[in-house]
Coordinates of C-alpha atoms in Angstrom, one line a residue:
Chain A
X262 CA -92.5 11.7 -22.3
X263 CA -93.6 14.7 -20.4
X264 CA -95.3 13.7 -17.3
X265 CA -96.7 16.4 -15.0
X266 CA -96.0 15.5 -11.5
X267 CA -98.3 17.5 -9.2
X268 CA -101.1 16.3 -11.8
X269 CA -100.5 13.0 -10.6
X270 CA -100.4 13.5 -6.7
X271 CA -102.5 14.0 -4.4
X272 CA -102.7 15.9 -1.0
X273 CA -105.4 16.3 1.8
X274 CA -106.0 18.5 4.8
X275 CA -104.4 21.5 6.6
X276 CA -101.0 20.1 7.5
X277 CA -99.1 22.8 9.2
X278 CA -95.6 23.5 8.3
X279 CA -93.8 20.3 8.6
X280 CA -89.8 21.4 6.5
X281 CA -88.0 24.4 8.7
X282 CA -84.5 25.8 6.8
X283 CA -82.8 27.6 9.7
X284 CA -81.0 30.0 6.9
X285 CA -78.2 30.5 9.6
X286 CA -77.1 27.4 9.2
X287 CA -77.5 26.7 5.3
X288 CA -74.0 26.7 3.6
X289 CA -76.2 27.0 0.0
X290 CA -74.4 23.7 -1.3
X291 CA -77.7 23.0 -3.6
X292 CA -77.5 19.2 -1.9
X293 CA -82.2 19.9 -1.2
X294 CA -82.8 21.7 -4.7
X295 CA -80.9 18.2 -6.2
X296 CA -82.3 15.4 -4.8
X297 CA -85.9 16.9 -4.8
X298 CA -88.4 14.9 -6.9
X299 CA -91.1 17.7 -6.8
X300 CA -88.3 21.0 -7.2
X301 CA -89.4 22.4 -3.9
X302 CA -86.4 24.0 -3.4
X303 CA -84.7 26.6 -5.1
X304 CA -81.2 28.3 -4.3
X305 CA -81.4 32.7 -4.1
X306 CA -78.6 34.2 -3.1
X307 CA -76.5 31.5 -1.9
X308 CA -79.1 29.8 0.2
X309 CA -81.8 27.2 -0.1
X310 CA -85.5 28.9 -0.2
X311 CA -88.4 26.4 0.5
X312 CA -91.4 27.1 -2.1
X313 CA -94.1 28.8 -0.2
X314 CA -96.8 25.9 -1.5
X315 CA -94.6 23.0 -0.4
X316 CA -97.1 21.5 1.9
X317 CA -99.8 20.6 -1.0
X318 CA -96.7 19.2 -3.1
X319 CA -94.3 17.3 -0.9
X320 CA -93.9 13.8 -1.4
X321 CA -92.8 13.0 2.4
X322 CA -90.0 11.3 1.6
X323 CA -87.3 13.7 3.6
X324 CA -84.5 13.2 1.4
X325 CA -83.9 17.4 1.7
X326 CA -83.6 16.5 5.5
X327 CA -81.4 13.4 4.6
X328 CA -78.6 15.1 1.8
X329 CA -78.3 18.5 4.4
X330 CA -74.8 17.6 5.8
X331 CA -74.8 20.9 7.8
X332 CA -78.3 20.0 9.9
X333 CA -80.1 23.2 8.4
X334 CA -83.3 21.1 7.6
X335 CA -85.9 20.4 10.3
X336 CA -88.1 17.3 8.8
X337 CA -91.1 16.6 10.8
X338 CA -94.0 14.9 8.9
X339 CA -97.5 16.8 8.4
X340 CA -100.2 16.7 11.3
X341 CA -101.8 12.9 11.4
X342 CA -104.3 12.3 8.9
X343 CA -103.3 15.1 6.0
X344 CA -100.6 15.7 3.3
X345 CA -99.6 13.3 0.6
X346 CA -102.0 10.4 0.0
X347 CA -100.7 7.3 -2.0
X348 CA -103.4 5.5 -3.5
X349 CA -101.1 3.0 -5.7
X350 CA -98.2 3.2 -3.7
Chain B
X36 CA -97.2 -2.4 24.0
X37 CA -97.0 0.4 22.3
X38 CA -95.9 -0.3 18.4
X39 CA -95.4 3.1 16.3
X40 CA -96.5 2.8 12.5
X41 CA -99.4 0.1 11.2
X42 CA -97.0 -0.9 7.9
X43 CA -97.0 -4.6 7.6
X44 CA -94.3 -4.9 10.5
X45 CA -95.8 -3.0 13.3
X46 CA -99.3 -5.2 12.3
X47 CA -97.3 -8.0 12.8
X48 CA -95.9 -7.4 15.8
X49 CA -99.3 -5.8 17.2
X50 CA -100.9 -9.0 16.4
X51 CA -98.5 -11.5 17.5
X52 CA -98.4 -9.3 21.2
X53 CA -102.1 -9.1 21.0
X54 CA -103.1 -12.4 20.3
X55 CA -100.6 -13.4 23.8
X56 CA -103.3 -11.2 25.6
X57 CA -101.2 -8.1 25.7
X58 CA -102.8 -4.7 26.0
X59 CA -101.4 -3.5 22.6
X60 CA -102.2 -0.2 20.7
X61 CA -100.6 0.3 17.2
X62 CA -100.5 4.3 15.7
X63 CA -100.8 5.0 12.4
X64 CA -100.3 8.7 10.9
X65 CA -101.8 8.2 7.8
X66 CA -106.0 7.8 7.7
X67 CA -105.4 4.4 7.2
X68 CA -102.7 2.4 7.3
X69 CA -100.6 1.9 3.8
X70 CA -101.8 5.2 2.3
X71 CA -98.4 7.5 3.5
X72 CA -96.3 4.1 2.2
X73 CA -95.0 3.0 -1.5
X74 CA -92.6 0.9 -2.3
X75 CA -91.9 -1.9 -5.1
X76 CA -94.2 -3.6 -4.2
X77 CA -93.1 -6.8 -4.5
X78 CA -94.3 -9.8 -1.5
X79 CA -91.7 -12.7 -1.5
X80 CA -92.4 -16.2 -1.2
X81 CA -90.8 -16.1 2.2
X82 CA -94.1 -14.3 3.6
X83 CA -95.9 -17.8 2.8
X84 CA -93.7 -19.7 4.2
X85 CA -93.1 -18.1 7.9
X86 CA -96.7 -17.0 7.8
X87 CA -98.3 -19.6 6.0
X88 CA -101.7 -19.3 8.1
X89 CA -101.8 -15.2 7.2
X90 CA -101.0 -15.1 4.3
X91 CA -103.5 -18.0 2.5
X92 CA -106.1 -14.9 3.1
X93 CA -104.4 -12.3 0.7
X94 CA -106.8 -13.1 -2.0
X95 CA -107.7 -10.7 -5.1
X96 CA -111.5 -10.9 -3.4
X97 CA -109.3 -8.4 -0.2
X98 CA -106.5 -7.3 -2.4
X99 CA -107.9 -6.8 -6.4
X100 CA -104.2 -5.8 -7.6
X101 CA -102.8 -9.0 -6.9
X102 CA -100.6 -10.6 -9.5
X103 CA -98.4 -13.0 -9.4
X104 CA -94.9 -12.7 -10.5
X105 CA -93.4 -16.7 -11.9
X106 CA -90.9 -14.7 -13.4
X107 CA -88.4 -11.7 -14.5
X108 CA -87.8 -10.3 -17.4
X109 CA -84.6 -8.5 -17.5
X110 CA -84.4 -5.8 -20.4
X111 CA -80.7 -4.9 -21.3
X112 CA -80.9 -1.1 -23.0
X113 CA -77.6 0.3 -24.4
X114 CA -76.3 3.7 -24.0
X115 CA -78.2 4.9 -26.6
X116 CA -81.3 3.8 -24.9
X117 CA -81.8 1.1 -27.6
X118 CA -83.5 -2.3 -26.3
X119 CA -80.6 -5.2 -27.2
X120 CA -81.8 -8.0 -25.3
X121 CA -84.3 -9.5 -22.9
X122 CA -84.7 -12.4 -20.8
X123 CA -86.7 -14.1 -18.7
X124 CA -86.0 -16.2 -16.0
X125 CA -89.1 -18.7 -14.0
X126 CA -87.4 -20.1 -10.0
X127 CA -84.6 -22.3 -10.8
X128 CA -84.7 -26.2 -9.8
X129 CA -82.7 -25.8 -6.7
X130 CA -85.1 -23.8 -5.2
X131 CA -86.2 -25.8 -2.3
X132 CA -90.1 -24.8 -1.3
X133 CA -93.6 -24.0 -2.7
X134 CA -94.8 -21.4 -3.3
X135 CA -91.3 -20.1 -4.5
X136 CA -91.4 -22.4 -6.7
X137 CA -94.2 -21.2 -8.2
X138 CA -93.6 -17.4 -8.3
X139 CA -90.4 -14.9 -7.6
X140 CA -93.3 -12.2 -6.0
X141 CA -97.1 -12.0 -5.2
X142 CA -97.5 -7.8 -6.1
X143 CA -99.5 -6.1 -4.8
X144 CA -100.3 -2.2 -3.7
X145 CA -99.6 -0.7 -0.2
X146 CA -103.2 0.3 0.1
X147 CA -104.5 -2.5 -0.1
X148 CA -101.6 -4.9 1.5
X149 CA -101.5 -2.9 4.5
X150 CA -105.1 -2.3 5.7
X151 CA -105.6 -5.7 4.9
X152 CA -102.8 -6.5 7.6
X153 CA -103.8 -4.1 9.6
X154 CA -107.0 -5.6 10.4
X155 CA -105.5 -9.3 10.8
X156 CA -104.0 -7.5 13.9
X157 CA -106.9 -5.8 14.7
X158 CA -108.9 -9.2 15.1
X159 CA -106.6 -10.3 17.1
X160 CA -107.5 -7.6 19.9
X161 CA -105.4 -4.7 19.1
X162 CA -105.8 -0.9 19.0
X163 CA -105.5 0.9 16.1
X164 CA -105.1 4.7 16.5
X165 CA -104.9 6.3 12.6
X166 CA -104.3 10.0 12.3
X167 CA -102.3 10.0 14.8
X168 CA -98.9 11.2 14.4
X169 CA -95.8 10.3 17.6
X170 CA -93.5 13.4 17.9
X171 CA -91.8 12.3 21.0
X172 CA -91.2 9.6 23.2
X173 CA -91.8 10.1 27.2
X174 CA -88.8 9.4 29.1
X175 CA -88.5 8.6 33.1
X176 CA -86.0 11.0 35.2
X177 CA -83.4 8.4 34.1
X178 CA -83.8 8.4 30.8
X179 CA -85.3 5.4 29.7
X180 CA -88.4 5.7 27.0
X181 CA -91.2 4.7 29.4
X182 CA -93.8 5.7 26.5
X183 CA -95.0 7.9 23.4
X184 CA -96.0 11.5 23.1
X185 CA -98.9 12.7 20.0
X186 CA -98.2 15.9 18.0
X187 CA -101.3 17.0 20.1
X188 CA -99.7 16.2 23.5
X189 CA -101.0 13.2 24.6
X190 CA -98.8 10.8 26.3
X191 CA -99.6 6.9 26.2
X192 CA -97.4 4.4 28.4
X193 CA -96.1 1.2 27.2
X194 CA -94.0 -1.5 29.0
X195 CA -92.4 -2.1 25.8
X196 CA -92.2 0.0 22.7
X197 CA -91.4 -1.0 19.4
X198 CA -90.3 1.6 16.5
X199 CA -92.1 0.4 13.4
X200 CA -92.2 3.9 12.0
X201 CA -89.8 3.6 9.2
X202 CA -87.0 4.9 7.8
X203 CA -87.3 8.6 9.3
X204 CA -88.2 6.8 12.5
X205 CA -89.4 9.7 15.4
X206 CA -88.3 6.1 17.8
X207 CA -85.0 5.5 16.7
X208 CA -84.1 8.9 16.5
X209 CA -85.5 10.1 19.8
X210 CA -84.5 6.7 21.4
X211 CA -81.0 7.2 20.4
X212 CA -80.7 4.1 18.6
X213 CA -80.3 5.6 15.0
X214 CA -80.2 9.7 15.4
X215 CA -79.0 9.7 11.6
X216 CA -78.4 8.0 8.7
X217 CA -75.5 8.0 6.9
X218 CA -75.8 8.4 3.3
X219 CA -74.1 5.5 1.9
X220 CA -77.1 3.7 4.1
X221 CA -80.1 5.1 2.1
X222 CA -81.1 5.5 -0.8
X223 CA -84.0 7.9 -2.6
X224 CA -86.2 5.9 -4.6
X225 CA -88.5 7.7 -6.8
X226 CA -91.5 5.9 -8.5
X227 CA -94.3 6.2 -10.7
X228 CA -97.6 4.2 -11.0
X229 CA -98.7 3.6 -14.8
X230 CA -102.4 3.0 -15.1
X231 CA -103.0 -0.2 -17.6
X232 CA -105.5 -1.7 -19.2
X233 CA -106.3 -5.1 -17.5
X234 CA -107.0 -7.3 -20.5
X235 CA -104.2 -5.8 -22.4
X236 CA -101.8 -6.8 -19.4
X237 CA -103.3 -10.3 -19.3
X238 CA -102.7 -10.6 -22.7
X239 CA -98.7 -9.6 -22.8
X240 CA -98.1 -10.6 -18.6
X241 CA -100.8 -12.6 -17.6
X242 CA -100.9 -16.8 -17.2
X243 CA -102.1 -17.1 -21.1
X244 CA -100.0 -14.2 -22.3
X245 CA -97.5 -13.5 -24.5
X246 CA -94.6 -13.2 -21.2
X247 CA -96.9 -15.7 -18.9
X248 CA -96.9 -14.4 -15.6
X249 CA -94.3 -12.5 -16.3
X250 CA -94.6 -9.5 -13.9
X251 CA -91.6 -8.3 -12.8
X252 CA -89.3 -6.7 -14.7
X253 CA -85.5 -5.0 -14.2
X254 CA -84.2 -2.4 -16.7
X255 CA -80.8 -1.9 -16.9
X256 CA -79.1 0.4 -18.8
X257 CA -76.0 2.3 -18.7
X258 CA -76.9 6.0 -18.1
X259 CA -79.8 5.5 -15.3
X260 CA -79.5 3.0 -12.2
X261 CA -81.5 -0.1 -12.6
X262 CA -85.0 -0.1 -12.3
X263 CA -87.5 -2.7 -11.0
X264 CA -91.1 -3.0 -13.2
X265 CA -94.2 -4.6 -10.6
X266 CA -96.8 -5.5 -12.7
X267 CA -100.3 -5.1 -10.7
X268 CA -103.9 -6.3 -11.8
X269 CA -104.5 -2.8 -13.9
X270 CA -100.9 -1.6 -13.7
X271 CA -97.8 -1.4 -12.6
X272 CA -94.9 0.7 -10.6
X273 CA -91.4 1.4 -12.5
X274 CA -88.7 3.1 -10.1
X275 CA -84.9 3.1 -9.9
X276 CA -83.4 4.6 -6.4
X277 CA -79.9 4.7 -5.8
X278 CA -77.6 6.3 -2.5
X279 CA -78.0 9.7 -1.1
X280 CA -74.7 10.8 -2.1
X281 CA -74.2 9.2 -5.7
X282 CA -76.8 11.8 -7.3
X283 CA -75.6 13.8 -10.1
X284 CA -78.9 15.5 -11.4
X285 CA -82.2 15.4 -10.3
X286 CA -83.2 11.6 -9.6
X287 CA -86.7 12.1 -11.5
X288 CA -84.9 12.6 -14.7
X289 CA -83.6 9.2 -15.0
X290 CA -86.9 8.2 -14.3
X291 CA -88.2 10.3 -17.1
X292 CA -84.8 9.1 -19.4
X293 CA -85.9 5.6 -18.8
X294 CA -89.9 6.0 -19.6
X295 CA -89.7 8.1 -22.6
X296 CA -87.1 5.8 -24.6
X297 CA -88.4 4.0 -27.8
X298 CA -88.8 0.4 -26.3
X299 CA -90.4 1.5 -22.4
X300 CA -92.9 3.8 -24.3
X301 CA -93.5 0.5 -26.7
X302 CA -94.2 -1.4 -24.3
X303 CA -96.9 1.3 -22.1
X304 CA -98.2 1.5 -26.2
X305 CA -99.2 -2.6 -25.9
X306 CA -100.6 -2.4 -22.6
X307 CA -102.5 1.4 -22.8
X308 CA -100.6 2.3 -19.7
X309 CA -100.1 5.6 -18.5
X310 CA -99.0 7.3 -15.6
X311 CA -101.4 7.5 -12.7
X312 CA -99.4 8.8 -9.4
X313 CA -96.2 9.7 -8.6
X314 CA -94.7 8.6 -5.5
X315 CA -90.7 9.1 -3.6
X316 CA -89.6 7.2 -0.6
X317 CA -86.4 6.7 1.1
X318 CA -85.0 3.0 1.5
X319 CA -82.9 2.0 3.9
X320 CA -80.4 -0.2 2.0
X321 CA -77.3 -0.9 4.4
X322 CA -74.4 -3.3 5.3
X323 CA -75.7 -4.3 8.4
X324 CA -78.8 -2.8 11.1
X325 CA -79.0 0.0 13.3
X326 CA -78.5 -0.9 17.2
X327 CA -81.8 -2.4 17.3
X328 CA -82.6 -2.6 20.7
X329 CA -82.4 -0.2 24.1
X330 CA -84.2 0.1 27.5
X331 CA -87.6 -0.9 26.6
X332 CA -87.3 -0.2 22.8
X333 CA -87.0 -1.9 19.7
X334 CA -86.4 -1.0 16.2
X335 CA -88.4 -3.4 13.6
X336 CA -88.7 -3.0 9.9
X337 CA -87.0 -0.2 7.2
X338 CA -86.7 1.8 11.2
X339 CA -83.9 -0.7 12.2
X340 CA -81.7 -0.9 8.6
X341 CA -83.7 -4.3 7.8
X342 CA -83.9 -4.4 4.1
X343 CA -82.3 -6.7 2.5
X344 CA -78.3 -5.4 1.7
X345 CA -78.4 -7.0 -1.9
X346 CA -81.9 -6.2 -3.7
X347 CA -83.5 -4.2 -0.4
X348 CA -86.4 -6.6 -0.1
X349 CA -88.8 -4.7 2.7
X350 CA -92.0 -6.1 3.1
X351 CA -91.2 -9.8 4.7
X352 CA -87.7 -8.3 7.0
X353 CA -90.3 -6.2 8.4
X354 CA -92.6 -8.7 9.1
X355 CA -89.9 -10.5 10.9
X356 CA -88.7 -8.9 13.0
X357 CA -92.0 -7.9 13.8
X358 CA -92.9 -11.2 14.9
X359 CA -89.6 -11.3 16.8
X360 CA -89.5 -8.2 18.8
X361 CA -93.5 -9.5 19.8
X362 CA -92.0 -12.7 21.2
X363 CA -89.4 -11.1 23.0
X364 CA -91.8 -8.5 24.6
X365 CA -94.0 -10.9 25.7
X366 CA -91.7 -12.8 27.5
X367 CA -89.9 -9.7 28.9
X368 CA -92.7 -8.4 30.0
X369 CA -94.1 -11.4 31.8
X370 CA -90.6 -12.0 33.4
X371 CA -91.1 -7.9 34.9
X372 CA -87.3 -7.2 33.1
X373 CA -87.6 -5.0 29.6
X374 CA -84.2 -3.8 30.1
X375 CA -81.7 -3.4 27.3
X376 CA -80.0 -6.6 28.8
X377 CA -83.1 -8.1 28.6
X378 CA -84.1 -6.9 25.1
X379 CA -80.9 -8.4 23.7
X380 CA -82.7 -11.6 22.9
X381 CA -84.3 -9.6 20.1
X382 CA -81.0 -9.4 18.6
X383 CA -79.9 -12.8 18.9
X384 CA -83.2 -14.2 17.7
X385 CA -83.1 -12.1 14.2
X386 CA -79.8 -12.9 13.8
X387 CA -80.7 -16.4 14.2
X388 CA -83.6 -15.8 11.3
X389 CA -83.5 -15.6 8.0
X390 CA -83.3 -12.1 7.8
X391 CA -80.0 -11.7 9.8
X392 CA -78.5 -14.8 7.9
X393 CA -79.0 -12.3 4.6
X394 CA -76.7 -9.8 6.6
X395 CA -74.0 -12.2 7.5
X396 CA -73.1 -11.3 3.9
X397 CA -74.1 -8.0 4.2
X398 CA -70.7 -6.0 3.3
X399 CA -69.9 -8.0 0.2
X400 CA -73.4 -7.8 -1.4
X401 CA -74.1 -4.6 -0.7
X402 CA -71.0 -3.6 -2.1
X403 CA -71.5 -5.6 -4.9
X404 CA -74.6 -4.4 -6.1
X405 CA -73.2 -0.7 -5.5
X406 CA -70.9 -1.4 -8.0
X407 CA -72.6 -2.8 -10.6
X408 CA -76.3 -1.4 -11.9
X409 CA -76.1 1.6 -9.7
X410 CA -72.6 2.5 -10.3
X411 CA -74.4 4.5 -13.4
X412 CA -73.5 7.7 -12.1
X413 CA -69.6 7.3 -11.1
X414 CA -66.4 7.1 -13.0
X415 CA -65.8 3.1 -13.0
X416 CA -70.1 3.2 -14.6
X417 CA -69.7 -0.9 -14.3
X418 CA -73.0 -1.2 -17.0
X419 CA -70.7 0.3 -19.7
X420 CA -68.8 -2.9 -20.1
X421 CA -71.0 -5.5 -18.3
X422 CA -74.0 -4.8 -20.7
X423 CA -72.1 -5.3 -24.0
X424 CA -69.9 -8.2 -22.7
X425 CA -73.5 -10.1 -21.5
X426 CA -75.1 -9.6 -25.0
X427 CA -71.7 -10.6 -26.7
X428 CA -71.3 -13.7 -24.9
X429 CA -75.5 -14.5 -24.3
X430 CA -76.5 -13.4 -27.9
X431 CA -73.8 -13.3 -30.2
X432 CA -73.2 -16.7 -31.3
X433 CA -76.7 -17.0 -32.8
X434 CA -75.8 -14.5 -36.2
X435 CA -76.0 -16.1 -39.5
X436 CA -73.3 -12.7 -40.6
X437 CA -70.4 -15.2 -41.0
X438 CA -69.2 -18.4 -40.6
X439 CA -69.8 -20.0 -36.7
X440 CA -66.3 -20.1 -36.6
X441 CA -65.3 -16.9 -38.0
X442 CA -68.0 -15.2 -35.2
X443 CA -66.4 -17.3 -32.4
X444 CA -63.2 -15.5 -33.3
X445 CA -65.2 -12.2 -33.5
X446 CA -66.8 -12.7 -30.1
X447 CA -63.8 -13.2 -28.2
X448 CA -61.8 -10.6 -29.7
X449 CA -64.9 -8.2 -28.7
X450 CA -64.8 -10.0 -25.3
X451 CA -61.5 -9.7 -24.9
X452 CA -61.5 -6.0 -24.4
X453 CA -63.9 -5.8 -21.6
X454 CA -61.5 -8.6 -19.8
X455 CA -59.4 -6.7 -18.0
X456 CA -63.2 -4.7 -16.0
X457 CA -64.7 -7.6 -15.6
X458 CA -61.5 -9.8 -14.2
X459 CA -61.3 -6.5 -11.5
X460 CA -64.6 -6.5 -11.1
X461 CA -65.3 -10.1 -10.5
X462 CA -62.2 -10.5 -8.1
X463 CA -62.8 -6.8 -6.1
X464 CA -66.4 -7.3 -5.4
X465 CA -67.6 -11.2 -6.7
X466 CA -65.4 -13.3 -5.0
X467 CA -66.0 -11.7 -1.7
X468 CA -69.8 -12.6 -1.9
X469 CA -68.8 -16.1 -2.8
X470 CA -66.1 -16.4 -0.3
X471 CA -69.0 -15.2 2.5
X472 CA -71.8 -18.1 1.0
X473 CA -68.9 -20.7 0.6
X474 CA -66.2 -20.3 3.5
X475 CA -62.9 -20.3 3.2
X476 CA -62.3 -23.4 0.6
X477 CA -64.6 -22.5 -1.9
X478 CA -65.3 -25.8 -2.1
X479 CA -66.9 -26.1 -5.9
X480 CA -63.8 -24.3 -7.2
X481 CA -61.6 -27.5 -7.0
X482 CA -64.2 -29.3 -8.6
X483 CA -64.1 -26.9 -11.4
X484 CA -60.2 -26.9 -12.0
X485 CA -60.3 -30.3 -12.3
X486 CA -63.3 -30.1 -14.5
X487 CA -60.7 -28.0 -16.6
X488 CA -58.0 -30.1 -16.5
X489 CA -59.7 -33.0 -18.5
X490 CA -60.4 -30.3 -21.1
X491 CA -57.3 -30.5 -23.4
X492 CA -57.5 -29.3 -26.7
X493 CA -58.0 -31.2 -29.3
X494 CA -55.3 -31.9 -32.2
X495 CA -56.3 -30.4 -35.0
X496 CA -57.8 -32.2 -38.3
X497 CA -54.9 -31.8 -40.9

């Protein structure tokens, strides 16, 4: 059964950049591009790269933030009032 | 009082301070409280019984996806994905209380649950601030958390402040209490929402169905960690999480494994479901709590580690401790000390309540479950020989293929190989769970062995 995710979610409002990779720090293990739901992340040259769209896609749930066992994810959530909405959750 | 998050545990506590005439303002970062949150969502009976007054509102006329749940069915799939038995089991007679006598779990949705909650504490006199998002807490030049700081720079003072902000809690982090969690303490849950066709689910799970009242469901299954079904007035929610560091592929595509096999896409095919949202949270599911408690702090709720360690139950812990850390600020408060010496009768009152009697047994049933349905993804995969050594044992007996007898001897031959697992199993990570509910004499065990001594065998008929 194909199911499309981002058909299926849905986002609202401007909600600023709320995931920060400080690329110093990323070892490129691949820990963020495995555990995410939405594939957000990809791996380029040995590090982690955020998708430049992630804001009207993330789910919230800060599991990239959560697997990072090097601290190189910055998880804050999106400004009050926008990003992911949950209308059967 | 300031209480960060409006889920169903910051209401509570918000109403219960509130309703003591405290000055109490809740913040909620979502529009409106329940739409940033998912989750099973299963309520258990326990919710009626410590808040018997709330909870006689939830009606379908405030929450229209309310169903009840009188039972599970458990569906056993093998590895090849093939459905080889189901069961389905109502409350047991030594459950002691209505309503869980009546039903394992009222379902229904986060946005409607939590508004609806939301409001109760509203009514009782508190603030609700929605869109609002707490970055920060405000600390004095000594350290302690003397307040709460907006993403827009607004500070608000509290006397007491309680984190009910989740599991990526801005409190416990910035408070100290929890700066991290490890990842054998979460787990990544990911879930979707199937659309259904009400009639159609009345028909197979509602109280004149086929399955009456039978809305709640647990797949298990060899190759994908277990996965709970909540059955809702015009659908439902499957999802399957498991610990941050167990992952070996995307945790999506076991969801996906799970709802495209033959008997899952059977059963969406009776109903008309199909899937509606898809939704990921993270689920504290640990031994024991965070430090729950600092210098004018709290930690309530999936914030503090409170789901339950064996089936990570959410909604009521929250609630609870909730109510708890209310009592204890109002009396802190009015006795001018919130100091963490102060605050420690939080702790001693939840681990007086029911939700820190579930942890006195935390290790073992944690561990337990760990090892069983969600040890999918590791070398000793426990499902490979628990699932055929249950439907050997539950089902085989009733085959017509041979003589009674001659299956007997087939059975235990079969069951015989999957001994020496289960006999580890059972001694490494059951008794340990019994040995925590029973004490040190187990005490029905000598009961049993003598049961078993009266049960010679018999001489055989010439």
């Amino acid at each position: 059964m194909k199911i499309e995710l981002e058909k299926i979610s849905e986002h609202v409002g401007d909600t600023g950049d709320f995931i920060k990779l400080n690329v110093d720090k990323c070892v490129g293990c691949g820990n963020c591009a495995l555990v995410c739901v939405m594939n957000l992340w990809l791996m380029r040259g040995g590090k982690a790269q955020l998708k430049d769209d992630y804001t009207q896609k993330c789910l919230e749930c800060a599991a990239c933030y959560s697997v990072c066992d090097v601290g190189a994810i910055d998880f804050s959530y999106p400004a009050g009032g926008t990003g992911v909405v949950f209308l059967k959750g | 009082m300031i209480v960060v998050g409006a889920g169903p545990g910051g209401s509570v506590a918000a109403k219960v301070a509130a309703e003591s005439g405290l000055k109490t303002v809740f913040f909620e970062r979502g529009r409106k409280p329940g739409e940033k949150n998912s989750s099973g969502c299963g309520l258990g009976p326990r919710m009626w019984r410590e808040f018997p007054e709330m909870m006689k509102k939830l009606t379908p006329e405030v929450a229209p996806s309310l169903r009840k749940a009188a039972c599970v069915v458990n569906h056993y799939l093998n590895k090849d994905m093939e459905e080889i038995a189901i069961e389905m089991y109502y409350p047991t007679e030594s459950v002691t209380y209505e309503p869980a006598k009546s039903f394992i779990t009222m379902n229904c949705y986060r946005s409607e649950f939590d508004p609806w909650i939301a409001g109760i504490a509203v009514e009782a006199g508190a603030e609700l601030r929605t869109s609002v998002l707490i970055k920060d807490l405000v600390k004095d030049d000594k350290g302690k958390v003397i307040g709460v700081q907006t993403e827009k720079g607004e500070k608000v003072y509290g006397k007491v402040i309680i984190g009910a902000d989740g599991v990526i809690s801005t409190v416990a982090i910035k408070s100290g209490l929890n700066p991290r969690w490890r990842p054998d303490q979460i787990t990544l849950v990911p879930q979707y929402d199937f659309s259904a066709d009400r009639k159609k689910i009345d028909q197979m799970y509602g109280p004149d169905g086929l399955l009456a009242d039978a809305a709640d469901g647990i797949w298990y299954g060899t190759n994908f960690p277990a996965a709970y079904q909540v059955i809702f007035g015009d659908g439902f929610h499957i999802g399957l999480g498991s610990w941050m560091g167990q992952w070996t592929a995307n945790p999506i595509s076991f969801l996906n494994k799970l709802v495209s096999c033959k008997p899952f896409q059977r059963m969406i095919k009776a109903i008309d479901a199909k899937p509606r949202e898809v939704q990921t949270h993270l689920l504290p599911w640990t031994q024991e709590p965070v430090r729950t408690y600092t210098d004018n702090v709290m930690l309530i709720g999936d914030a503090g580690g409170f789901p339950c360690p064996l089936e990570a139950e959410g909604v009521f812990p929250a609630m609870e401790t909730g109510k708890l850390a209310a009592e204890t600020a109002i009396k802190c408060i009015a006795d001018g000390d919130t100091s963490k010496q102060a605050l420690k009768l939080y702790e001693e009152k939840w681990k007086k309540a029911s939700v820190g009697i579930e942890f006195q047994a935390g290790e073992s049933m944690q561990t337990l479950w760990r090892h069983l349905m969600f040890s999918t993804q590791s070398e000793e995969n426990s499902m490979e020989w628990f699932i055929p050594l249950w439907h050997e044992l539950r089902g085989g007996f009733y085959d017509w293929s041979e003589p009674h007898i001659v299956r007997l001897r087939q059975i235990i031959k079969k069951a015989q190989e999957y001994l020496p697992q289960a006999m580890t199993f059972f001694s490494k990570y059951m008794m340990p769970v019994l040995t925590d509910a029973m004490g040190d004499q187990i005490s029905l065990m000598p009961q049993l062995m003598k049961l078993m001594e009266g049960m010679r065998p018999r001489p055989k008929k010439k």
